JSON list of C-alpha atoms in Angstrom, two decimals:
[
{"chain": "A", "resi": 1, "resn": "MET", "atom": "CA", "xyz": [20.04, -73.10, -19.50]},
{"chain": "A", "resi": 2, "resn": "LYS", "atom": "CA", "xyz": [20.60, -69.35, -19.30]},
{"chain": "A", "resi": 3, "resn": "LEU", "atom": "CA", "xyz": [24.35, -69.88, -19.66]},
{"chain": "A", "resi": 4, "resn": "ILE", "atom": "CA", "xyz": [23.75, -71.70, -22.93]},
{"chain": "A", "resi": 5, "resn": "LEU", "atom": "CA", "xyz": [21.57, -68.86, -24.16]},
{"chain": "A", "resi": 6, "resn": "VAL", "atom": "CA", "xyz": [24.24, -66.31, -23.24]},
{"chain": "A", "resi": 7, "resn": "LEU", "atom": "CA", "xyz": [26.86, -68.27, -25.20]},
{"chain": "A", "resi": 8, "resn": "LEU", "atom": "CA", "xyz": [24.55, -68.45, -28.21]},
{"chain": "A", "resi": 9, "resn": "LEU", "atom": "CA", "xyz": [23.99, -64.70, -27.96]},
{"chain": "A", "resi": 10, "resn": "VAL", "atom": "CA", "xyz": [27.73, -64.00, -27.94]},
{"chain": "A", "resi": 11, "resn": "VAL", "atom": "CA", "xyz": [28.13, -66.04, -31.12]},
{"chain": "A", "resi": 12, "resn": "ALA", "atom": "CA", "xyz": [25.18, -64.29, -32.73]},
{"chain": "A", "resi": 13, "resn": "LEU", "atom": "CA", "xyz": [26.59, -60.86, -31.91]},
{"chain": "A", "resi": 14, "resn": "ALA", "atom": "CA", "xyz": [29.63, -61.40, -34.12]},
{"chain": "A", "resi": 15, "resn": "PRO", "atom": "CA", "xyz": [28.05, -59.97, -37.31]},
{"chain": "A", "resi": 16, "resn": "ILE", "atom": "CA", "xyz": [25.94, -57.33, -35.53]},
{"chain": "A", "resi": 17, "resn": "HIS", "atom": "CA", "xyz": [28.30, -54.49, -36.50]},
{"chain": "A", "resi": 18, "resn": "SER", "atom": "CA", "xyz": [27.09, -54.85, -40.09]},
{"chain": "A", "resi": 19, "resn": "LEU", "atom": "CA", "xyz": [23.51, -53.97, -39.15]},
{"chain": "A", "resi": 20, "resn": "ALA", "atom": "CA", "xyz": [22.02, -50.49, -39.34]},
{"chain": "A", "resi": 21, "resn": "PRO", "atom": "CA", "xyz": [21.68, -48.79, -35.91]},
{"chain": "A", "resi": 22, "resn": "ALA", "atom": "CA", "xyz": [17.92, -49.35, -35.68]},
{"chain": "A", "resi": 23, "resn": "GLN", "atom": "CA", "xyz": [18.30, -53.02, -36.71]},
{"chain": "A", "resi": 24, "resn": "ARG", "atom": "CA", "xyz": [21.12, -53.50, -34.22]},
{"chain": "A", "resi": 25, "resn": "ARG", "atom": "CA", "xyz": [19.03, -52.10, -31.40]},
{"chain": "A", "resi": 26, "resn": "GLN", "atom": "CA", "xyz": [16.06, -54.31, -32.32]},
{"chain": "A", "resi": 27, "resn": "PHE", "atom": "CA", "xyz": [18.33, -57.37, -32.34]},
{"chain": "A", "resi": 28, "resn": "LEU", "atom": "CA", "xyz": [19.58, -56.62, -28.83]},
{"chain": "A", "resi": 29, "resn": "GLN", "atom": "CA", "xyz": [16.08, -55.96, -27.55]},
{"chain": "A", "resi": 30, "resn": "ASN", "atom": "CA", "xyz": [14.89, -59.32, -28.91]},
{"chain": "A", "resi": 31, "resn": "ALA", "atom": "CA", "xyz": [17.86, -61.03, -27.31]},
{"chain": "A", "resi": 32, "resn": "ALA", "atom": "CA", "xyz": [17.11, -59.33, -24.01]},
{"chain": "A", "resi": 33, "resn": "ALA", "atom": "CA", "xyz": [13.54, -60.61, -24.13]},
{"chain": "A", "resi": 34, "resn": "VAL", "atom": "CA", "xyz": [14.81, -64.18, -24.61]},
{"chain": "A", "resi": 35, "resn": "LEU", "atom": "CA", "xyz": [17.30, -63.91, -21.75]},
{"chain": "A", "resi": 36, "resn": "GLY", "atom": "CA", "xyz": [14.87, -62.13, -19.48]},
{"chain": "A", "resi": 37, "resn": "THR", "atom": "CA", "xyz": [17.35, -59.37, -18.76]},
{"chain": "A", "resi": 38, "resn": "ALA", "atom": "CA", "xyz": [17.98, -55.80, -19.82]},
{"chain": "A", "resi": 39, "resn": "ILE", "atom": "CA", "xyz": [20.91, -55.50, -22.22]},
{"chain": "A", "resi": 40, "resn": "LEU", "atom": "CA", "xyz": [20.17, -51.86, -23.05]},
{"chain": "A", "resi": 41, "resn": "PRO", "atom": "CA", "xyz": [19.01, -48.96, -20.87]},
{"chain": "A", "resi": 42, "resn": "THR", "atom": "CA", "xyz": [15.54, -47.59, -21.44]},
{"chain": "A", "resi": 43, "resn": "LEU", "atom": "CA", "xyz": [15.62, -45.22, -24.40]},
{"chain": "A", "resi": 44, "resn": "PRO", "atom": "CA", "xyz": [12.99, -42.87, -25.80]},
{"chain": "A", "resi": 45, "resn": "ALA", "atom": "CA", "xyz": [11.05, -44.05, -28.82]},
{"chain": "A", "resi": 46, "resn": "SER", "atom": "CA", "xyz": [12.22, -40.94, -30.67]},
{"chain": "A", "resi": 47, "resn": "ALA", "atom": "CA", "xyz": [15.86, -42.06, -30.58]},
{"chain": "A", "resi": 48, "resn": "THR", "atom": "CA", "xyz": [15.39, -44.69, -33.26]},
{"chain": "A", "resi": 49, "resn": "ASP", "atom": "CA", "xyz": [18.73, -44.29, -35.04]},
{"chain": "A", "resi": 50, "resn": "LEU", "atom": "CA", "xyz": [21.08, -44.24, -32.07]},
{"chain": "A", "resi": 51, "resn": "GLY", "atom": "CA", "xyz": [24.75, -45.09, -32.35]},
{"chain": "A", "resi": 52, "resn": "GLY", "atom": "CA", "xyz": [26.82, -46.55, -35.15]},
{"chain": "A", "resi": 53, "resn": "SER", "atom": "CA", "xyz": [29.39, -44.98, -37.43]},
{"chain": "A", "resi": 54, "resn": "VAL", "atom": "CA", "xyz": [29.66, -41.23, -37.95]},
{"chain": "A", "resi": 55, "resn": "VAL", "atom": "CA", "xyz": [27.35, -39.79, -40.61]},
{"chain": "A", "resi": 56, "resn": "TYR", "atom": "CA", "xyz": [28.83, -36.96, -42.65]},
{"chain": "A", "resi": 57, "resn": "GLY", "atom": "CA", "xyz": [26.91, -34.05, -44.11]},
{"chain": "A", "resi": 58, "resn": "GLU", "atom": "CA", "xyz": [27.44, -31.38, -46.74]},
{"chain": "A", "resi": 59, "resn": "GLU", "atom": "CA", "xyz": [28.30, -27.73, -46.15]},
{"chain": "A", "resi": 60, "resn": "ARG", "atom": "CA", "xyz": [24.93, -26.66, -47.59]},
{"chain": "A", "resi": 61, "resn": "ILE", "atom": "CA", "xyz": [23.26, -27.79, -44.34]},
{"chain": "A", "resi": 62, "resn": "MET", "atom": "CA", "xyz": [24.64, -24.60, -42.80]},
{"chain": "A", "resi": 63, "resn": "SER", "atom": "CA", "xyz": [23.55, -22.27, -45.60]},
{"chain": "A", "resi": 64, "resn": "LYS", "atom": "CA", "xyz": [21.92, -18.96, -44.68]},
{"chain": "A", "resi": 65, "resn": "LYS", "atom": "CA", "xyz": [18.23, -19.26, -43.78]},
{"chain": "A", "resi": 66, "resn": "ALA", "atom": "CA", "xyz": [15.49, -17.11, -42.27]},
{"chain": "A", "resi": 67, "resn": "HIS", "atom": "CA", "xyz": [17.22, -16.98, -38.86]},
{"chain": "A", "resi": 68, "resn": "GLY", "atom": "CA", "xyz": [20.96, -17.37, -39.32]},
{"chain": "A", "resi": 69, "resn": "THR", "atom": "CA", "xyz": [21.64, -20.99, -40.25]},
{"chain": "A", "resi": 70, "resn": "SER", "atom": "CA", "xyz": [18.19, -22.06, -38.99]},
{"chain": "A", "resi": 71, "resn": "ASP", "atom": "CA", "xyz": [14.62, -21.29, -39.97]},
{"chain": "A", "resi": 72, "resn": "LYS", "atom": "CA", "xyz": [13.71, -19.91, -36.55]},
{"chain": "A", "resi": 73, "resn": "PRO", "atom": "CA", "xyz": [15.14, -18.88, -33.14]},
{"chain": "A", "resi": 74, "resn": "VAL", "atom": "CA", "xyz": [15.78, -21.25, -30.26]},
{"chain": "A", "resi": 75, "resn": "GLN", "atom": "CA", "xyz": [12.80, -22.26, -28.16]},
{"chain": "A", "resi": 76, "resn": "SER", "atom": "CA", "xyz": [11.79, -19.97, -25.31]},
{"chain": "A", "resi": 77, "resn": "ASP", "atom": "CA", "xyz": [11.62, -22.65, -22.60]},
{"chain": "A", "resi": 78, "resn": "LEU", "atom": "CA", "xyz": [15.13, -24.12, -22.69]},
{"chain": "A", "resi": 79, "resn": "LEU", "atom": "CA", "xyz": [16.21, -26.46, -19.89]},
{"chain": "A", "resi": 80, "resn": "TYR", "atom": "CA", "xyz": [19.07, -26.54, -17.35]},
{"chain": "A", "resi": 81, "resn": "GLY", "atom": "CA", "xyz": [18.94, -22.78, -16.76]},
{"chain": "A", "resi": 82, "resn": "VAL", "atom": "CA", "xyz": [20.90, -21.93, -19.91]},
{"chain": "A", "resi": 83, "resn": "SER", "atom": "CA", "xyz": [20.80, -18.46, -21.43]},
{"chain": "A", "resi": 84, "resn": "ASN", "atom": "CA", "xyz": [18.39, -18.12, -24.34]},
{"chain": "A", "resi": 85, "resn": "GLU", "atom": "CA", "xyz": [20.35, -15.21, -25.75]},
{"chain": "A", "resi": 86, "resn": "LEU", "atom": "CA", "xyz": [23.58, -17.20, -25.72]},
{"chain": "A", "resi": 87, "resn": "ALA", "atom": "CA", "xyz": [21.80, -20.26, -27.09]},
{"chain": "A", "resi": 88, "resn": "ASP", "atom": "CA", "xyz": [20.47, -18.35, -30.08]},
{"chain": "A", "resi": 89, "resn": "LYS", "atom": "CA", "xyz": [23.85, -16.77, -30.79]},
{"chain": "A", "resi": 90, "resn": "ILE", "atom": "CA", "xyz": [25.78, -20.06, -30.59]},
{"chain": "A", "resi": 91, "resn": "SER", "atom": "CA", "xyz": [23.17, -22.20, -32.35]},
{"chain": "A", "resi": 92, "resn": "ASN", "atom": "CA", "xyz": [22.12, -19.94, -35.20]},
{"chain": "A", "resi": 93, "resn": "TYR", "atom": "CA", "xyz": [24.72, -17.24, -35.78]},
{"chain": "A", "resi": 94, "resn": "ASN", "atom": "CA", "xyz": [27.98, -19.05, -35.23]},
{"chain": "A", "resi": 95, "resn": "ARG", "atom": "CA", "xyz": [30.22, -21.63, -36.89]},
{"chain": "A", "resi": 96, "resn": "GLN", "atom": "CA", "xyz": [33.39, -21.58, -34.78]},
{"chain": "A", "resi": 97, "resn": "PHE", "atom": "CA", "xyz": [32.88, -20.22, -31.29]},
{"chain": "A", "resi": 98, "resn": "ALA", "atom": "CA", "xyz": [31.43, -21.91, -28.22]},
{"chain": "A", "resi": 99, "resn": "GLU", "atom": "CA", "xyz": [29.97, -21.25, -24.81]},
{"chain": "A", "resi": 100, "resn": "ARG", "atom": "CA", "xyz": [32.81, -20.76, -22.33]},
{"chain": "A", "resi": 101, "resn": "ALA", "atom": "CA", "xyz": [34.62, -23.85, -21.06]},
{"chain": "A", "resi": 102, "resn": "GLY", "atom": "CA", "xyz": [32.89, -25.28, -18.00]},
{"chain": "A", "resi": 103, "resn": "TYR", "atom": "CA", "xyz": [29.65, -23.40, -18.68]},
{"chain": "A", "resi": 104, "resn": "PHE", "atom": "CA", "xyz": [27.57, -26.56, -18.17]},
{"chain": "A", "resi": 105, "resn": "GLN", "atom": "CA", "xyz": [28.88, -26.90, -14.61]},
{"chain": "A", "resi": 106, "resn": "PHE", "atom": "CA", "xyz": [27.01, -23.72, -13.67]},
{"chain": "A", "resi": 107, "resn": "THR", "atom": "CA", "xyz": [23.70, -25.20, -14.85]},
{"chain": "A", "resi": 108, "resn": "SER", "atom": "CA", "xyz": [21.49, -27.97, -13.49]},
{"chain": "A", "resi": 109, "resn": "LEU", "atom": "CA", "xyz": [22.82, -30.55, -15.97]},
{"chain": "A", "resi": 110, "resn": "GLU", "atom": "CA", "xyz": [24.99, -32.49, -13.53]},
{"chain": "A", "resi": 111, "resn": "ASP", "atom": "CA", "xyz": [22.12, -32.84, -11.06]},
{"chain": "A", "resi": 112, "resn": "GLU", "atom": "CA", "xyz": [19.80, -34.03, -13.84]},
{"chain": "A", "resi": 113, "resn": "ILE", "atom": "CA", "xyz": [22.34, -36.61, -15.07]},
{"chain": "A", "resi": 114, "resn": "LEU", "atom": "CA", "xyz": [22.92, -38.02, -11.58]},
{"chain": "A", "resi": 115, "resn": "LYS", "atom": "CA", "xyz": [19.20, -38.07, -10.80]},
{"chain": "A", "resi": 116, "resn": "ALA", "atom": "CA", "xyz": [18.45, -39.99, -14.00]},
{"chain": "A", "resi": 117, "resn": "SER", "atom": "CA", "xyz": [21.26, -42.45, -13.26]},
{"chain": "A", "resi": 118, "resn": "GLU", "atom": "CA", "xyz": [19.46, -43.60, -10.12]},
{"chain": "A", "resi": 119, "resn": "SER", "atom": "CA", "xyz": [16.87, -45.27, -12.36]},
{"chain": "A", "resi": 120, "resn": "LYS", "atom": "CA", "xyz": [19.51, -46.24, -14.94]},
{"chain": "A", "resi": 121, "resn": "THR", "atom": "CA", "xyz": [17.81, -43.98, -17.48]},
{"chain": "A", "resi": 122, "resn": "PRO", "atom": "CA", "xyz": [19.98, -41.91, -19.84]},
{"chain": "A", "resi": 123, "resn": "ILE", "atom": "CA", "xyz": [19.00, -38.36, -20.69]},
{"chain": "A", "resi": 124, "resn": "THR", "atom": "CA", "xyz": [17.90, -37.38, -24.19]},
{"chain": "A", "resi": 125, "resn": "PHE", "atom": "CA", "xyz": [19.22, -34.03, -25.38]},
{"chain": "A", "resi": 126, "resn": "TYR", "atom": "CA", "xyz": [17.01, -32.15, -27.84]},
{"chain": "A", "resi": 127, "resn": "ASP", "atom": "CA", "xyz": [17.85, -29.54, -30.48]},
{"chain": "A", "resi": 128, "resn": "SER", "atom": "CA", "xyz": [17.34, -26.09, -28.93]},
{"chain": "A", "resi": 129, "resn": "VAL", "atom": "CA", "xyz": [15.75, -24.90, -32.18]},
{"chain": "A", "resi": 130, "resn": "THR", "atom": "CA", "xyz": [13.66, -27.79, -33.51]},
{"chain": "A", "resi": 131, "resn": "GLY", "atom": "CA", "xyz": [13.25, -30.00, -30.44]},
{"chain": "A", "resi": 132, "resn": "LYS", "atom": "CA", "xyz": [14.47, -33.09, -32.29]},
{"chain": "A", "resi": 133, "resn": "PRO", "atom": "CA", "xyz": [16.51, -35.66, -30.30]},
{"chain": "A", "resi": 134, "resn": "LEU", "atom": "CA", "xyz": [20.25, -35.35, -30.95]},
{"chain": "A", "resi": 135, "resn": "PHE", "atom": "CA", "xyz": [22.10, -37.23, -28.20]},
{"chain": "A", "resi": 136, "resn": "VAL", "atom": "CA", "xyz": [21.27, -39.79, -25.52]},
{"chain": "A", "resi": 137, "resn": "ALA", "atom": "CA", "xyz": [23.73, -40.18, -22.66]},
{"chain": "A", "resi": 138, "resn": "PRO", "atom": "CA", "xyz": [25.28, -41.90, -20.94]},
{"chain": "A", "resi": 139, "resn": "ILE", "atom": "CA", "xyz": [25.28, -45.05, -23.07]},
{"chain": "A", "resi": 140, "resn": "GLY", "atom": "CA", "xyz": [27.92, -47.74, -22.49]},
{"chain": "A", "resi": 141, "resn": "ARG", "atom": "CA", "xyz": [29.39, -45.86, -19.52]},
{"chain": "A", "resi": 142, "resn": "SER", "atom": "CA", "xyz": [28.31, -44.53, -16.15]},
{"chain": "A", "resi": 143, "resn": "ALA", "atom": "CA", "xyz": [26.97, -41.09, -15.36]},
{"chain": "A", "resi": 144, "resn": "ASP", "atom": "CA", "xyz": [30.17, -40.37, -13.43]},
{"chain": "A", "resi": 145, "resn": "GLN", "atom": "CA", "xyz": [32.31, -41.32, -16.43]},
{"chain": "A", "resi": 146, "resn": "PHE", "atom": "CA", "xyz": [30.26, -39.09, -18.74]},
{"chain": "A", "resi": 147, "resn": "LEU", "atom": "CA", "xyz": [30.51, -36.16, -16.35]},
{"chain": "A", "resi": 148, "resn": "GLN", "atom": "CA", "xyz": [34.21, -36.69, -15.68]},
{"chain": "A", "resi": 149, "resn": "GLU", "atom": "CA", "xyz": [35.08, -36.66, -19.37]},
{"chain": "A", "resi": 150, "resn": "SER", "atom": "CA", "xyz": [32.90, -33.60, -19.95]},
{"chain": "A", "resi": 151, "resn": "LYS", "atom": "CA", "xyz": [34.56, -31.72, -17.08]},
{"chain": "A", "resi": 152, "resn": "ILE", "atom": "CA", "xyz": [38.05, -32.56, -18.31]},
{"chain": "A", "resi": 153, "resn": "HIS", "atom": "CA", "xyz": [37.31, -31.10, -21.74]},
{"chain": "A", "resi": 154, "resn": "GLY", "atom": "CA", "xyz": [34.99, -28.30, -20.60]},
{"chain": "A", "resi": 155, "resn": "TRP", "atom": "CA", "xyz": [31.89, -29.22, -22.62]},
{"chain": "A", "resi": 156, "resn": "PRO", "atom": "CA", "xyz": [29.40, -32.12, -22.68]},
{"chain": "A", "resi": 157, "resn": "SER", "atom": "CA", "xyz": [31.28, -34.83, -24.56]},
{"chain": "A", "resi": 158, "resn": "PHE", "atom": "CA", "xyz": [29.44, -37.55, -26.45]},
{"chain": "A", "resi": 159, "resn": "ARG", "atom": "CA", "xyz": [30.64, -40.73, -28.14]},
{"chain": "A", "resi": 160, "resn": "ASP", "atom": "CA", "xyz": [29.42, -42.46, -31.31]},
{"chain": "A", "resi": 161, "resn": "GLN", "atom": "CA", "xyz": [27.00, -44.72, -29.44]},
{"chain": "A", "resi": 162, "resn": "GLU", "atom": "CA", "xyz": [25.28, -41.67, -27.93]},
{"chain": "A", "resi": 163, "resn": "VAL", "atom": "CA", "xyz": [24.47, -39.83, -31.18]},
{"chain": "A", "resi": 164, "resn": "VAL", "atom": "CA", "xyz": [21.05, -39.88, -32.86]},
{"chain": "A", "resi": 165, "resn": "TRP", "atom": "CA", "xyz": [22.41, -39.93, -36.41]},
{"chain": "A", "resi": 166, "resn": "GLU", "atom": "CA", "xyz": [18.97, -39.47, -37.92]},
{"chain": "A", "resi": 167, "resn": "ASN", "atom": "CA", "xyz": [19.25, -35.82, -36.86]},
{"chain": "A", "resi": 168, "resn": "VAL", "atom": "CA", "xyz": [23.00, -35.15, -36.57]},
{"chain": "A", "resi": 169, "resn": "ARG", "atom": "CA", "xyz": [25.72, -34.68, -39.18]},
{"chain": "A", "resi": 170, "resn": "VAL", "atom": "CA", "xyz": [29.47, -34.00, -39.10]},
{"chain": "A", "resi": 171, "resn": "LEU", "atom": "CA", "xyz": [30.99, -31.78, -41.79]},
{"chain": "A", "resi": 172, "resn": "LYS", "atom": "CA", "xyz": [33.95, -33.74, -43.06]},
{"chain": "A", "resi": 173, "resn": "ASN", "atom": "CA", "xyz": [36.41, -30.93, -43.77]},
{"chain": "A", "resi": 174, "resn": "SER", "atom": "CA", "xyz": [36.03, -29.14, -40.43]},
{"chain": "A", "resi": 175, "resn": "GLY", "atom": "CA", "xyz": [34.59, -31.64, -37.96]},
{"chain": "A", "resi": 176, "resn": "GLU", "atom": "CA", "xyz": [31.80, -29.18, -37.22]},
{"chain": "A", "resi": 177, "resn": "THR", "atom": "CA", "xyz": [28.89, -31.09, -35.73]},
{"chain": "A", "resi": 178, "resn": "VAL", "atom": "CA", "xyz": [25.45, -29.81, -36.68]},
{"chain": "A", "resi": 179, "resn": "SER", "atom": "CA", "xyz": [21.80, -30.76, -36.78]},
{"chain": "A", "resi": 180, "resn": "ILE", "atom": "CA", "xyz": [20.29, -31.65, -40.14]},
{"chain": "A", "resi": 181, "resn": "THR", "atom": "CA", "xyz": [18.32, -28.39, -40.00]},
{"chain": "A", "resi": 182, "resn": "GLY", "atom": "CA", "xyz": [21.32, -26.11, -39.47]},
{"chain": "A", "resi": 183, "resn": "THR", "atom": "CA", "xyz": [21.80, -25.82, -35.70]},
{"chain": "A", "resi": 184, "resn": "HIS", "atom": "CA", "xyz": [25.48, -25.46, -34.81]},
{"chain": "A", "resi": 185, "resn": "LEU", "atom": "CA", "xyz": [26.18, -27.98, -32.03]},
{"chain": "A", "resi": 186, "resn": "GLY", "atom": "CA", "xyz": [29.98, -28.14, -31.63]},
{"chain": "A", "resi": 187, "resn": "HIS", "atom": "CA", "xyz": [32.85, -30.12, -33.13]},
{"chain": "A", "resi": 188, "resn": "ASN", "atom": "CA", "xyz": [34.10, -33.67, -33.41]},
{"chain": "A", "resi": 189, "resn": "LEU", "atom": "CA", "xyz": [37.49, -33.77, -31.65]},
{"chain": "A", "resi": 190, "resn": "PRO", "atom": "CA", "xyz": [38.67, -37.39, -31.83]},
{"chain": "A", "resi": 191, "resn": "ASP", "atom": "CA", "xyz": [41.02, -38.80, -29.20]},
{"chain": "A", "resi": 192, "resn": "ARG", "atom": "CA", "xyz": [42.61, -42.21, -28.59]},
{"chain": "A", "resi": 193, "resn": "LYS", "atom": "CA", "xyz": [39.18, -43.63, -27.67]},
{"chain": "A", "resi": 194, "resn": "GLY", "atom": "CA", "xyz": [37.61, -42.56, -30.96]},
{"chain": "A", "resi": 195, "resn": "ASN", "atom": "CA", "xyz": [35.25, -39.79, -32.01]},
{"chain": "A", "resi": 196, "resn": "ARG", "atom": "CA", "xyz": [34.37, -37.32, -29.27]},
{"chain": "A", "resi": 197, "resn": "TYR", "atom": "CA", "xyz": [31.63, -34.79, -29.96]},
{"chain": "A", "resi": 198, "resn": "CYS", "atom": "CA", "xyz": [32.34, -31.68, -27.92]},
{"chain": "A", "resi": 199, "resn": "ILE", "atom": "CA", "xyz": [28.91, -30.03, -27.77]},
{"chain": "A", "resi": 200, "resn": "ASN", "atom": "CA", "xyz": [27.51, -26.73, -26.48]},
{"chain": "A", "resi": 201, "resn": "LEU", "atom": "CA", "xyz": [24.85, -27.39, -23.88]},
{"chain": "A", "resi": 202, "resn": "VAL", "atom": "CA", "xyz": [22.97, -24.28, -25.02]},
{"chain": "A", "resi": 203, "resn": "SER", "atom": "CA", "xyz": [22.43, -25.94, -28.41]},
{"chain": "A", "resi": 204, "resn": "ILE", "atom": "CA", "xyz": [20.89, -29.14, -27.02]},
{"chain": "A", "resi": 205, "resn": "ALA", "atom": "CA", "xyz": [18.70, -27.82, -24.22]},
{"chain": "A", "resi": 206, "resn": "ALA", "atom": "CA", "xyz": [15.15, -28.00, -25.60]},
{"chain": "A", "resi": 207, "resn": "PRO", "atom": "CA", "xyz": [12.49, -29.79, -23.53]},
{"chain": "A", "resi": 208, "resn": "PRO", "atom": "CA", "xyz": [11.07, -33.11, -24.80]},
{"chain": "A", "resi": 209, "resn": "SER", "atom": "CA", "xyz": [8.53, -32.65, -27.56]},
{"chain": "A", "resi": 210, "resn": "ALA", "atom": "CA", "xyz": [4.92, -33.19, -26.50]}
]
């Protein structure tokens, strides 16, 4: 009986790419309930618009505001042991430069990723300024694969399915990846696998919102 249900699900998935991210996720959750199995990892309720095609934004997102390109400084209680001073400089007063390559390997990020993987729970990364969810990883790959790719390139590297597009935009002319409120995050550097968002850990290190 379950085999028949699986086959029906495969057929039903054919047009799923045409759905909006939130609709696609709801479809898979309903299917999982029917099959009695988990198709998707547990995700936070805040990550409602996760995955799908890249969403482009306009240059005006990064216009001058009260605190650089943002309305305020980064939060004071950033995670992973990152530098608040560096976080504020990279996130709010920068459009091109980045934390040094491999910086994340000198933080607690790897330990946190591996710890979360034991319960098959991805980590949500929050905007260091606003606290809004920006990325959820790993999705569609293992923790080891996520970490390996990030180490090869030198920065946490996210794929389309790991982006919370409700809060993230890519500037089309430059590939600069930013939050909708003006936080500089990094750049989209596509490779043969598709879009790869090379992101500064200092820009996505806020704790979960209460």
